Amino acid sequence: MENMAKQFPGVFSGYTLQVMESHQAGKLDTSGTAKAVISYFQKLGVSFEVDQVKKIRDPKQQIEMVGVPKEYLSCHAFHMYHLESPDKIVSFEFQHNVCGRSIPAEGTIDAAIFLAKKVQSKADKFIYDGIDVLLESAMR
């Protein structure tokens, strides 16, 4: 999404966006993932604000509306994006879902290894994000 936003700024100007996310009931705020993806859509020309995200936190709705498996109600991250052209004849849907704690835990380990290598090499840069870890193929 980030590369697309850089290469095609404004390409979705006039399109409407709907964003729905589902996380465990205790998570009150909009996820950082959704905020990042929304920022890319904004660069692509879509008018949408983070406060427009539909946050699903009710377990019954998570199962029925979103399709979260019951055993993962306490730990999941489902994100759905629906983009529609002004004339409503073109639409795109993007979705990414994670169930359980293993993926975030593995990502944390990958990031720690990445940072340890940066410290060891005395890198000039001091602030990194998950994209840096991916770009350097530091994942196990």
mmCIF file of N, CA and C in Angstrom, residues 78-82 92-98:
data_model
loop_
_atom_site.group_PDB
_atom_site.id
_atom_site.type_symbol
_atom_site.label_atom_id
_atom_site.label_comp_id
_atom_site.label_asym_id
_atom_site.label_seq_id
_atom_site.Cartn_x
_atom_site.Cartn_y
_atom_site.Cartn_z
ATOM 1 N N PHE A 78 -8.859 -8.409 12.927
ATOM 2 C CA PHE A 78 -9.455 -8.512 11.594
ATOM 3 C C PHE A 78 -9.666 -7.092 11.071
ATOM 4 N N HIS A 79 -9.239 -6.837 9.840
ATOM 5 C CA HIS A 79 -9.382 -5.516 9.223
ATOM 6 C C HIS A 79 -9.979 -5.688 7.833
ATOM 7 N N MET A 80 -11.022 -4.926 7.532
ATOM 8 C CA MET A 80 -11.692 -4.975 6.238
ATOM 9 C C MET A 80 -11.825 -3.560 5.670
ATOM 10 N N TYR A 81 -11.475 -3.408 4.400
ATOM 11 C CA TYR A 81 -11.533 -2.117 3.719
ATOM 12 C C TYR A 81 -12.342 -2.294 2.438
ATOM 13 N N HIS A 82 -13.328 -1.439 2.236
ATOM 14 C CA HIS A 82 -14.155 -1.494 1.023
ATOM 15 C C HIS A 82 -14.062 -0.128 0.353
ATOM 16 N N PHE A 92 -13.258 -2.254 -4.722
ATOM 17 C CA PHE A 92 -12.117 -3.059 -4.284
ATOM 18 C C PHE A 92 -12.328 -3.404 -2.823
ATOM 19 N N GLU A 93 -11.913 -4.594 -2.440
ATOM 20 C CA GLU A 93 -11.968 -4.980 -1.035
ATOM 21 C C GLU A 93 -10.611 -5.530 -0.628
ATOM 22 N N PHE A 94 -10.159 -5.080 0.525
ATOM 23 C CA PHE A 94 -8.898 -5.541 1.099
ATOM 24 C C PHE A 94 -9.210 -6.063 2.491
ATOM 25 N N GLN A 95 -8.604 -7.162 2.846
ATOM 26 C CA GLN A 95 -8.857 -7.735 4.168
ATOM 27 C C GLN A 95 -7.582 -8.410 4.656
ATOM 28 N N HIS A 96 -7.286 -8.233 5.932
ATOM 29 C CA HIS A 96 -6.177 -8.974 6.541
ATOM 30 C C HIS A 96 -6.580 -9.335 7.961
ATOM 31 N N ASN A 97 -6.381 -10.605 8.293
ATOM 32 C CA ASN A 97 -6.845 -11.149 9.568
ATOM 33 C C ASN A 97 -5.727 -11.924 10.250
ATOM 34 N N VAL A 98 -5.679 -11.818 11.560
ATOM 35 C CA VAL A 98 -4.736 -12.593 12.368
ATOM 36 C C VAL A 98 -5.501 -13.158 13.553
#
